[in-house]
């Protein structure tokens, strides 16, 4: 019956979006216990706790809560969509964070269904298995944060995570996820090359290209396929064409695991002594601006993109001993 049916259909829309891999968060001025009582127990509630990637349910202003959620999930604000029925809350977010897309739901409850899908913001041509598990991956982050609080230094925390890494050559079944990483990864992305599935499929047929995918897990569960590196052979040198990591594993040394194991593999099939790499700065990848220097590379050219080079024997990066290569 109305208005319940309108709320139910709106929830179905949210669940459908979550199943596409969009992270759903709660940002509510309410009593937390009351909110979970509804989501966990109400017979007509479709949006359950397991769909929620992060939440702030308290009486603080929603701008503060939204910023905290972005930091918690390691997401940029310009990737967030804020949906609310209060004009004042919508105005606050617009003024504080103009990069956030704000959707104010209509005044009539019967107009709620369709407001999200009709926006076009959540349209996707394909949905991978990785997309369907994204909320669960992020939910495990709360356990990792609690563990981190119990350690006084980063090394102790990372060691206690008991991380495992699988680095494998890219296979045909990995291409959709690899392309997603190319298209969506902005922070840990050295060159921001947006390769399509067709591009990657063509690379697989080239003898001068080697591609490796990182799959990671720790004591709290899997993180999925979280990294991609592409090497290209150019004469007597090898170039790191692309190197990117999902934001959910940044800062855990897994980039070093992927780089070192990938490089070891290409040295088994190619003979070379020098490796080249680039950093192409964007508004969002400043986090990796110093990565090649940290790895022992020297800058050889500047401009819009920075070029680096290094003798393989002079690199300062090694496979982290606190990560198990599975």
Protein backbone atom coordinates (compact mmCIF):
# COMPACT_ATOMS: atom_id res chain seq x y z
CA UNK A 1 0.00 0.00 0.00
CA UNK A 2 1.00 3.61 -0.53
CA UNK A 3 3.29 5.14 0.67
CA UNK A 4 5.08 1.92 1.66
CA UNK A 5 5.22 0.63 -1.90
CA UNK A 6 7.06 3.78 -3.02
CA UNK A 7 9.71 3.36 -0.33
CA UNK A 8 10.00 -0.34 -1.20
CA UNK A 9 10.56 0.37 -4.89
CA UNK A 10 13.09 3.07 -4.05
CA UNK A 11 14.99 0.58 -1.89
CA UNK A 12 14.91 -1.93 -4.75
CA UNK A 13 16.52 0.72 -6.91
CA UNK A 14 19.28 1.25 -4.33
CA UNK A 15 19.89 -2.50 -4.05
CA UNK A 16 20.09 -2.76 -7.84
CA UNK A 17 22.69 -0.02 -7.92
CA UNK A 18 24.68 -1.75 -5.16
CA UNK A 19 24.68 -4.96 -7.21
CA UNK A 20 26.40 -3.01 -10.00
CA UNK A 21 29.33 -2.38 -7.67
CA UNK A 22 28.33 1.10 -6.51
CA UNK A 23 29.15 1.60 -2.84
CA UNK A 24 26.11 2.50 -0.74
CA UNK A 25 26.69 4.47 2.46
CA UNK A 26 24.42 5.81 5.17
CA UNK A 27 24.75 9.43 6.27
CA UNK A 28 21.88 9.98 8.68
CA UNK A 29 20.93 12.17 11.62
CA UNK A 30 19.34 9.51 13.75
CA UNK A 31 19.78 7.09 16.61
CA UNK A 32 22.11 4.36 15.38
CA UNK A 33 20.39 1.54 17.25
CA UNK A 34 17.03 2.50 15.75
CA UNK A 35 18.47 2.52 12.23
CA UNK A 36 19.97 -0.96 12.55
CA UNK A 37 16.78 -2.25 14.11
CA UNK A 38 14.94 -1.34 10.90
CA UNK A 39 17.62 -2.50 8.47
CA UNK A 40 18.24 -5.77 10.29
CA UNK A 41 14.72 -6.70 11.28
CA UNK A 42 11.93 -4.96 9.38
CA UNK A 43 10.21 -7.54 7.14
CA UNK A 44 9.70 -5.07 4.29
CA UNK A 45 13.19 -3.57 4.34
CA UNK A 46 15.19 -4.56 1.25
CA UNK A 47 18.29 -2.53 2.10
CA UNK A 48 20.09 -4.68 4.66
CA UNK A 49 23.27 -4.08 6.65
CA UNK A 50 25.36 -6.24 4.29
CA UNK A 51 24.71 -3.73 1.50
CA UNK A 52 26.19 -0.83 3.47
CA UNK A 53 29.87 -0.14 2.73
CA UNK A 54 30.19 2.62 5.32
CA UNK A 55 28.01 4.71 7.57
CA UNK A 56 27.76 7.74 9.82
CA UNK A 57 24.58 7.67 11.90
CA UNK A 58 24.77 10.43 14.52
CA UNK A 59 23.74 14.01 15.11
CA UNK A 60 26.76 15.72 13.54
CA UNK A 61 26.38 17.80 10.39
CA UNK A 62 26.27 15.76 7.21
CA UNK A 63 29.12 17.63 5.53
CA UNK A 64 31.49 16.45 8.26
CA UNK A 65 30.11 12.93 8.07
CA UNK A 66 30.39 12.82 4.29
CA UNK A 67 34.02 13.90 4.38
CA UNK A 68 34.78 11.26 7.03
CA UNK A 69 33.19 8.58 4.87
CA UNK A 70 35.31 9.62 1.90
CA UNK A 71 38.46 9.37 4.02
CA UNK A 72 37.40 6.07 5.55
CA UNK A 73 36.75 4.46 2.18
CA UNK A 74 39.74 6.17 0.55
CA UNK A 75 37.51 7.77 -2.07
CA UNK A 76 37.65 11.23 -3.58
CA UNK A 77 34.67 13.48 -2.98
CA UNK A 78 34.12 13.96 -6.71
CA UNK A 79 33.21 10.27 -6.96
CA UNK A 80 30.36 10.61 -4.45
CA UNK A 81 26.64 11.20 -4.94
CA UNK A 82 24.65 12.63 -2.01
CA UNK A 83 20.91 11.85 -1.89
CA UNK A 84 18.66 13.54 0.67
CA UNK A 85 15.12 14.84 1.10
CA UNK A 86 16.08 17.91 3.13
CA UNK A 87 16.74 21.06 1.04
CA UNK A 88 18.94 22.50 3.79
CA UNK A 89 21.17 19.41 3.89
CA UNK A 90 21.46 19.42 0.10
CA UNK A 91 22.38 23.11 0.11
CA UNK A 92 25.02 22.48 2.79
CA UNK A 93 26.72 19.76 0.74
CA UNK A 94 26.59 21.86 -2.43
CA UNK A 95 28.24 24.79 -0.66
CA UNK A 96 30.86 22.75 1.21
CA UNK A 97 31.70 20.26 -1.54
CA UNK A 98 30.75 21.51 -5.01
CA UNK A 99 32.47 18.45 -6.52
CA UNK A 100 29.84 16.14 -4.96
CA UNK A 101 26.78 15.40 -7.09
CA UNK A 102 23.68 16.22 -5.02
CA UNK A 103 20.28 14.68 -5.69
CA UNK A 104 17.36 16.11 -3.73
CA UNK A 105 14.51 13.64 -3.84
CA UNK A 106 11.10 15.00 -4.90
CA UNK A 107 8.59 16.33 -2.42
CA UNK A 108 6.04 13.68 -3.41
CA UNK A 109 6.84 10.21 -2.09
CA UNK A 110 5.33 8.50 -5.13
CA UNK A 111 8.06 10.19 -7.21
CA UNK A 112 10.91 8.52 -5.29
CA UNK A 113 11.16 5.39 -7.50
CA UNK A 114 13.19 6.10 -10.61
CA UNK A 115 15.01 9.16 -9.30
CA UNK A 116 18.36 7.31 -9.13
CA UNK A 117 18.18 5.24 -12.30
CA UNK A 118 16.76 8.21 -14.16
CA UNK A 119 19.80 10.31 -13.26
CA UNK A 120 22.05 8.28 -15.57
CA UNK A 121 24.80 8.43 -12.96
CA UNK A 122 24.79 4.71 -12.30
CA UNK A 123 24.55 3.33 -15.83
CA UNK A 124 27.08 0.60 -16.56
CA UNK A 125 27.50 -1.47 -19.69
CA UNK A 126 28.82 -4.49 -17.79
CA UNK A 127 28.95 -5.75 -14.21
CA UNK A 128 31.77 -8.05 -13.09
CA UNK A 129 31.89 -10.49 -10.20
CA UNK A 130 34.34 -8.06 -8.61
CA UNK A 131 31.65 -5.36 -8.69
CA UNK A 132 29.19 -7.57 -6.84
CA UNK A 133 31.65 -8.11 -3.98
CA UNK A 134 32.77 -4.49 -3.52
CA UNK A 135 30.61 -3.75 -0.49
CA UNK A 136 31.94 -6.82 1.33
CA UNK A 137 35.52 -5.81 0.54
CA UNK A 138 34.96 -2.38 2.05
CA UNK A 139 33.07 -3.70 5.08
CA UNK A 140 36.19 -5.61 6.09
CA UNK A 141 37.99 -2.27 6.29
CA UNK A 142 36.40 -1.54 9.67
CA UNK A 143 38.13 -4.61 11.10
CA UNK A 144 41.44 -3.48 9.62
CA UNK A 145 41.03 -0.01 11.13
CA UNK A 146 40.40 -1.52 14.56
CA UNK A 147 43.54 -3.61 14.20
CA UNK A 148 45.53 -0.55 13.16
CA UNK A 149 44.47 1.29 16.32
CA UNK A 150 46.16 -1.42 18.39
CA UNK A 151 49.55 -0.81 16.77
CA UNK A 152 51.88 2.11 17.35
CA UNK A 153 53.71 1.75 14.03
CA UNK A 154 52.74 0.94 10.46
CA UNK A 155 55.08 -2.04 10.13
CA UNK A 156 53.53 -3.81 13.10
CA UNK A 157 50.07 -3.27 11.69
CA UNK A 158 50.99 -4.49 8.21
CA UNK A 159 52.75 -7.54 9.60
CA UNK A 160 49.72 -8.38 11.74
CA UNK A 161 47.47 -8.24 8.66
CA UNK A 162 49.18 -11.44 7.43
CA UNK A 163 48.85 -10.43 3.79
CA UNK A 164 49.07 -12.79 0.84
CA UNK A 165 49.56 -11.83 -2.78
CA UNK A 166 48.98 -13.72 -5.99
CA UNK A 167 50.64 -12.21 -9.06
CA UNK A 168 49.56 -13.90 -12.27
CA UNK A 169 49.85 -13.27 -15.97
CA UNK A 170 46.72 -11.66 -17.34
CA UNK A 171 44.33 -14.19 -18.83
CA UNK A 172 41.30 -13.70 -21.05
CA UNK A 173 38.94 -13.94 -18.08
CA UNK A 174 40.79 -11.10 -16.33
CA UNK A 175 40.31 -8.60 -19.14
CA UNK A 176 36.99 -7.07 -17.93
CA UNK A 177 38.39 -6.41 -14.45
CA UNK A 178 41.71 -5.16 -15.84
CA UNK A 179 39.87 -2.71 -18.08
CA UNK A 180 37.77 -1.56 -15.12
CA UNK A 181 40.95 -0.79 -13.21
CA UNK A 182 42.28 1.18 -16.17
CA UNK A 183 39.06 3.14 -16.56
CA UNK A 184 38.30 3.83 -12.91
CA UNK A 185 41.59 4.05 -11.02
CA UNK A 186 42.68 7.63 -10.43
CA UNK A 187 44.78 7.88 -7.27
CA UNK A 188 47.39 5.15 -7.62
CA UNK A 189 47.76 5.39 -11.38
CA UNK A 190 51.12 6.44 -12.77
CA UNK A 191 50.12 7.11 -16.39
CA UNK A 192 46.29 7.12 -16.38
CA UNK A 193 46.07 5.25 -19.68
CA UNK A 194 42.43 4.22 -20.10
CA UNK A 195 42.73 0.92 -21.90
CA UNK A 196 39.55 -0.77 -23.11
CA UNK A 197 38.88 -4.49 -23.11
CA UNK A 198 39.74 -4.53 -26.81
CA UNK A 199 43.07 -2.81 -26.15
CA UNK A 200 44.03 -5.34 -23.50
CA UNK A 201 42.95 -8.27 -25.66
CA UNK A 202 45.23 -6.99 -28.42
CA UNK A 203 48.12 -6.68 -25.95
CA UNK A 204 47.74 -10.35 -25.04
CA UNK A 205 48.66 -11.28 -28.62
CA UNK A 206 51.81 -9.15 -28.66
CA UNK A 207 55.17 -10.77 -27.79
CA UNK A 208 56.57 -7.42 -26.62
CA UNK A 209 53.92 -6.93 -23.91
CA UNK A 210 53.54 -8.65 -20.54
CA UNK A 211 50.64 -7.90 -18.17
CA UNK A 212 50.21 -9.01 -14.57
CA UNK A 213 47.25 -8.87 -12.20
CA UNK A 214 47.49 -8.72 -8.41
CA UNK A 215 45.03 -10.61 -6.23
CA UNK A 216 45.36 -9.99 -2.51
CA UNK A 217 43.95 -11.13 0.81
CA UNK A 218 44.71 -10.84 4.52
CA UNK A 219 43.46 -12.14 7.85
CA UNK A 220 40.12 -10.37 7.35
CA UNK A 221 39.41 -11.84 3.94
CA UNK A 222 40.02 -11.25 0.24
CA UNK A 223 40.40 -7.85 -1.36
CA UNK A 224 39.94 -9.18 -4.86
CA UNK A 225 41.86 -8.24 -7.99
CA UNK A 226 43.42 -4.99 -6.89
CA UNK A 227 46.39 -4.21 -9.11
CA UNK A 228 47.61 -4.22 -12.71
CA UNK A 229 51.02 -3.65 -14.24
CA UNK A 230 51.88 -3.64 -17.94
CA UNK A 231 55.45 -4.00 -19.22
CA UNK A 232 56.49 -3.29 -22.80
CA UNK A 233 59.81 -4.21 -24.34
CA UNK A 234 61.51 -1.44 -26.28
CA UNK A 235 64.86 -2.41 -27.75
CA UNK A 236 67.28 -3.27 -24.97
CA UNK A 237 65.06 -1.76 -22.27
CA UNK A 238 61.69 -2.42 -20.69
CA UNK A 239 59.07 0.25 -20.08
CA UNK A 240 56.46 0.26 -17.33
CA UNK A 241 53.56 1.25 -19.55
CA UNK A 242 50.88 1.22 -16.83
CA UNK A 243 50.95 0.64 -13.09
CA UNK A 244 47.84 1.01 -10.98
CA UNK A 245 46.35 -0.16 -7.71
CA UNK A 246 42.83 -0.10 -6.30
CA UNK A 247 42.36 2.57 -3.66
CA UNK A 248 41.26 -0.04 -1.13
CA UNK A 249 44.79 -1.47 -0.82
CA UNK A 250 46.90 1.68 -1.05
CA UNK A 251 49.56 1.97 1.64
CA UNK A 252 50.03 -1.75 2.31
CA UNK A 253 53.19 -2.38 0.23
CA UNK A 254 51.21 -4.49 -2.22
CA UNK A 255 52.37 -2.23 -5.05
CA UNK A 256 55.93 -3.38 -4.34
CA UNK A 257 54.80 -6.99 -4.39
CA UNK A 258 53.19 -6.55 -7.81
CA UNK A 259 56.07 -4.57 -9.27
CA UNK A 260 58.85 -6.85 -8.04
CA UNK A 261 57.17 -10.13 -8.91
CA UNK A 262 56.05 -8.82 -12.29
CA UNK A 263 59.57 -7.62 -13.05
CA UNK A 264 61.03 -10.96 -11.97
CA UNK A 265 58.70 -12.72 -14.39
CA UNK A 266 59.61 -10.54 -17.38
CA UNK A 267 63.30 -11.01 -16.66
CA UNK A 268 62.72 -14.72 -17.14
CA UNK A 269 61.64 -14.18 -20.75
CA UNK A 270 63.39 -10.96 -21.79
CA UNK A 271 67.03 -9.95 -21.53
CA UNK A 272 67.46 -6.30 -20.54
CA UNK A 273 69.46 -4.21 -18.11
CA UNK A 274 67.51 -0.96 -17.96
CA UNK A 275 63.93 -0.14 -17.11
CA UNK A 276 62.04 3.05 -17.93
CA UNK A 277 58.91 4.45 -16.35
CA UNK A 278 56.72 7.54 -16.45
CA UNK A 279 54.61 9.63 -14.15
CA UNK A 280 51.89 11.69 -15.81
CA UNK A 281 50.44 14.03 -13.17
CA UNK A 282 46.70 14.58 -12.89
CA UNK A 283 44.55 16.35 -10.34
CA UNK A 284 44.09 13.09 -8.44
CA UNK A 285 47.27 11.00 -8.58
CA UNK A 286 49.59 13.14 -6.47
CA UNK A 287 49.84 10.27 -3.98
CA UNK A 288 52.26 8.49 -6.34
CA UNK A 289 54.27 11.50 -7.53
CA UNK A 290 57.39 10.29 -5.71
CA UNK A 291 56.99 6.57 -6.30
CA UNK A 292 59.68 6.10 -8.94
CA UNK A 293 62.24 7.98 -6.86
CA UNK A 294 61.34 5.76 -3.91
CA UNK A 295 61.96 2.74 -6.12
CA UNK A 296 65.45 4.02 -7.04
CA UNK A 297 64.71 5.57 -10.43
CA UNK A 298 66.24 8.84 -11.64
CA UNK A 299 64.32 11.47 -13.55
CA UNK A 300 65.63 11.83 -17.09
CA UNK A 301 63.01 14.20 -18.55
CA UNK A 302 60.28 16.53 -17.33
CA UNK A 303 57.40 18.47 -18.81
CA UNK A 304 53.77 17.44 -18.84
CA UNK A 305 54.92 13.92 -18.04
CA UNK A 306 58.00 12.89 -16.10
CA UNK A 307 60.24 10.13 -17.45
CA UNK A 308 62.42 8.01 -15.18
CA UNK A 309 65.09 5.40 -15.76
CA UNK A 310 67.01 2.89 -13.69
CA UNK A 311 69.46 0.06 -14.10
CA UNK A 312 67.76 -3.10 -12.90
CA UNK A 313 70.68 -3.79 -10.55
CA UNK A 314 70.36 -0.35 -8.93
CA UNK A 315 66.71 -0.42 -7.95
CA UNK A 316 65.92 0.24 -4.30
CA UNK A 317 62.68 -1.73 -4.23
CA UNK A 318 62.31 -5.35 -3.16
CA UNK A 319 59.46 -7.76 -2.52
CA UNK A 320 58.15 -7.02 1.03
CA UNK A 321 59.06 -9.82 3.40
CA UNK A 322 55.86 -9.26 5.37
CA UNK A 323 53.77 -10.32 2.35
CA UNK A 324 53.48 -13.98 1.45
CA UNK A 325 53.65 -14.72 -2.26
CA UNK A 326 50.97 -17.35 -2.76
